[in-house]
């Protein structure tokens, strides 16, 4: 396949976690955090030498709450060192992305582990606040509560 694909396959295969290879460039695994469950997608971009991991949040945002949700995610993103939240305003998907450019770099399972764990920890931290925003609470107070934990 390719060196990044093989690295991800070796990483996931070396653990006792359930996962599925959806294509030559995509793996998916369920994640159970303290705040909920979601899927993590490993997107391999061999030609570009990149690996992206998306934690897709288990939320549906009503149209009348999307602006407030976007405000919450923007405030959450400010100051994050590794990764960022993304929201599809039309398709209603919210995800946390970690990524790395591996072109010309020695790759390791530890690197994949750090990307995945950063996504899990951050998603778990901010998911309850996003759910509160969806339920009608103010974005600023929700993000402040998430950041004080």
Short mmCIF file of C-alpha atoms in Angstrom, two decimals:
data_model
loop_
_atom_site.label_atom_id
_atom_site.label_comp_id
_atom_site.label_asym_id
_atom_site.label_seq_id
_atom_site.Cartn_x
_atom_site.Cartn_y
_atom_site.Cartn_z
CA UNK A 1 0.00 0.00 0.00
CA UNK A 2 2.14 2.86 1.32
CA UNK A 3 4.25 3.71 4.32
CA UNK A 4 1.59 5.80 6.10
CA UNK A 5 -1.15 3.24 5.39
CA UNK A 6 1.09 0.47 6.68
CA UNK A 7 1.95 2.50 9.78
CA UNK A 8 -1.72 3.06 10.63
CA UNK A 9 -2.57 -0.60 9.93
CA UNK A 10 0.31 -1.72 12.17
CA UNK A 11 -0.70 0.75 14.90
CA UNK A 12 -4.36 -0.29 14.95
CA UNK A 13 -3.59 -3.97 14.46
CA UNK A 14 -1.18 -3.96 17.40
CA UNK A 15 -3.91 -3.00 19.84
CA UNK A 16 -6.97 -4.87 20.95
CA UNK A 17 -9.29 -2.15 19.64
CA UNK A 18 -12.01 -2.77 17.10
CA UNK A 19 -11.46 -0.99 13.82
CA UNK A 20 -12.38 -1.30 10.17
CA UNK A 21 -10.44 -0.48 7.02
CA UNK A 22 -12.99 1.28 4.83
CA UNK A 23 -10.62 1.79 1.88
CA UNK A 24 -6.91 1.99 1.09
CA UNK A 25 -6.93 5.46 2.60
CA UNK A 26 -9.48 5.34 5.44
CA UNK A 27 -9.70 3.45 8.72
CA UNK A 28 -12.41 3.95 11.35
CA UNK A 29 -12.56 2.97 15.00
CA UNK A 30 -15.12 3.58 17.72
CA UNK A 31 -14.01 5.70 20.67
CA UNK A 32 -15.58 5.69 24.13
CA UNK A 33 -14.69 8.77 26.14
CA UNK A 34 -16.01 9.90 29.49
CA UNK A 35 -18.39 12.33 27.76
CA UNK A 36 -19.72 10.05 25.05
CA UNK A 37 -18.90 7.77 22.15
CA UNK A 38 -17.92 8.69 18.61
CA UNK A 39 -15.89 7.43 15.65
CA UNK A 40 -12.31 8.35 14.84
CA UNK A 41 -11.43 8.30 11.15
CA UNK A 42 -7.82 7.89 10.05
CA UNK A 43 -7.45 9.51 6.63
CA UNK A 44 -4.23 8.54 4.87
CA UNK A 45 -3.02 10.86 2.12
CA UNK A 46 -0.04 8.95 0.76
CA UNK A 47 0.63 11.22 -2.23
CA UNK A 48 0.77 14.27 0.04
CA UNK A 49 2.57 12.42 2.85
CA UNK A 50 -0.13 13.31 5.36
CA UNK A 51 -2.21 11.64 8.05
CA UNK A 52 -5.40 13.23 9.36
CA UNK A 53 -7.43 11.88 12.25
CA UNK A 54 -10.98 13.17 12.61
CA UNK A 55 -13.01 12.58 15.75
CA UNK A 56 -16.56 12.97 14.46
CA UNK A 57 -18.75 14.23 17.28
CA UNK A 58 -22.08 12.47 17.89
CA UNK A 59 -24.22 15.59 17.62
CA UNK A 60 -26.86 17.03 15.36
CA UNK A 61 -27.13 20.79 15.55
CA UNK A 62 -30.54 22.29 14.82
CA UNK A 63 -30.36 25.08 12.28
CA UNK A 64 -31.37 27.68 14.85
CA UNK A 65 -28.40 26.73 17.09
CA UNK A 66 -25.67 26.56 14.41
CA UNK A 67 -24.45 30.13 14.85
CA UNK A 68 -24.14 29.65 18.62
CA UNK A 69 -22.44 26.27 18.08
CA UNK A 70 -20.00 27.83 15.61
CA UNK A 71 -19.24 30.56 18.16
CA UNK A 72 -18.60 27.89 20.82
CA UNK A 73 -16.25 25.96 18.53
CA UNK A 74 -14.41 29.12 17.49
CA UNK A 75 -13.86 30.07 21.11
CA UNK A 76 -12.75 26.51 21.90
CA UNK A 77 -10.26 26.57 19.01
CA UNK A 78 -8.56 29.73 20.21
CA UNK A 79 -5.45 28.64 22.08
CA UNK A 80 -5.59 24.95 21.18
CA UNK A 81 -2.04 23.86 20.41
CA UNK A 82 -2.72 20.54 18.68
CA UNK A 83 -5.71 20.20 16.39
CA UNK A 84 -8.89 22.14 15.78
CA UNK A 85 -12.64 21.80 15.62
CA UNK A 86 -14.37 21.96 12.23
CA UNK A 87 -18.06 22.42 11.57
CA UNK A 88 -19.82 21.91 8.26
CA UNK A 89 -22.49 24.60 8.38
CA UNK A 90 -24.46 22.94 5.58
CA UNK A 91 -23.98 19.25 6.35
CA UNK A 92 -24.21 19.50 10.15
CA UNK A 93 -20.99 17.52 10.83
CA UNK A 94 -18.72 18.56 13.69
CA UNK A 95 -15.31 17.00 14.09
CA UNK A 96 -11.98 17.51 15.79
CA UNK A 97 -8.99 17.20 13.46
CA UNK A 98 -5.40 16.37 14.26
CA UNK A 99 -2.98 16.01 11.40
CA UNK A 100 0.67 15.76 10.51
CA UNK A 101 2.74 16.10 7.37
CA UNK A 102 5.04 13.06 7.25
CA UNK A 103 6.78 13.79 3.98
CA UNK A 104 10.49 13.08 4.37
CA UNK A 105 10.11 12.28 8.07
CA UNK A 106 10.66 9.03 9.94
CA UNK A 107 7.25 7.91 11.09
CA UNK A 108 6.41 5.97 14.22
CA UNK A 109 3.46 4.46 16.00
CA UNK A 110 4.10 6.91 18.85
CA UNK A 111 3.31 9.78 16.48
CA UNK A 112 -0.01 8.17 15.51
CA UNK A 113 -0.74 7.55 19.18
CA UNK A 114 -0.15 11.21 20.08
CA UNK A 115 -2.42 12.41 17.25
CA UNK A 116 -5.21 10.05 18.26
CA UNK A 117 -4.96 10.78 21.98
CA UNK A 118 -4.93 14.56 21.42
CA UNK A 119 -8.18 14.19 19.49
CA UNK A 120 -9.78 11.96 22.08
CA UNK A 121 -8.87 14.15 25.05
CA UNK A 122 -9.94 17.38 23.37
CA UNK A 123 -13.19 15.96 22.01
CA UNK A 124 -14.02 14.52 25.41
CA UNK A 125 -13.30 17.87 27.07
CA UNK A 126 -15.45 20.05 24.79
CA UNK A 127 -18.29 17.66 23.84
CA UNK A 128 -20.43 18.37 26.95
CA UNK A 129 -20.24 22.12 26.31
CA UNK A 130 -21.28 21.70 22.69
CA UNK A 131 -24.22 19.56 23.81
CA UNK A 132 -25.17 22.31 26.29
CA UNK A 133 -25.02 24.93 23.53
CA UNK A 134 -27.24 22.76 21.35
CA UNK A 135 -29.67 22.54 24.28
CA UNK A 136 -29.86 26.34 24.46
CA UNK A 137 -27.09 27.51 26.76
CA UNK A 138 -24.76 30.43 26.01
CA UNK A 139 -21.58 29.56 24.05
CA UNK A 140 -19.24 31.73 26.12
CA UNK A 141 -20.27 30.28 29.47
CA UNK A 142 -20.05 26.74 28.06
CA UNK A 143 -16.54 27.18 26.70
CA UNK A 144 -15.39 28.82 29.92
CA UNK A 145 -16.76 25.85 31.86
CA UNK A 146 -14.95 23.39 29.55
CA UNK A 147 -11.67 25.24 29.89
CA UNK A 148 -11.87 25.34 33.69
CA UNK A 149 -12.06 21.54 33.92
#
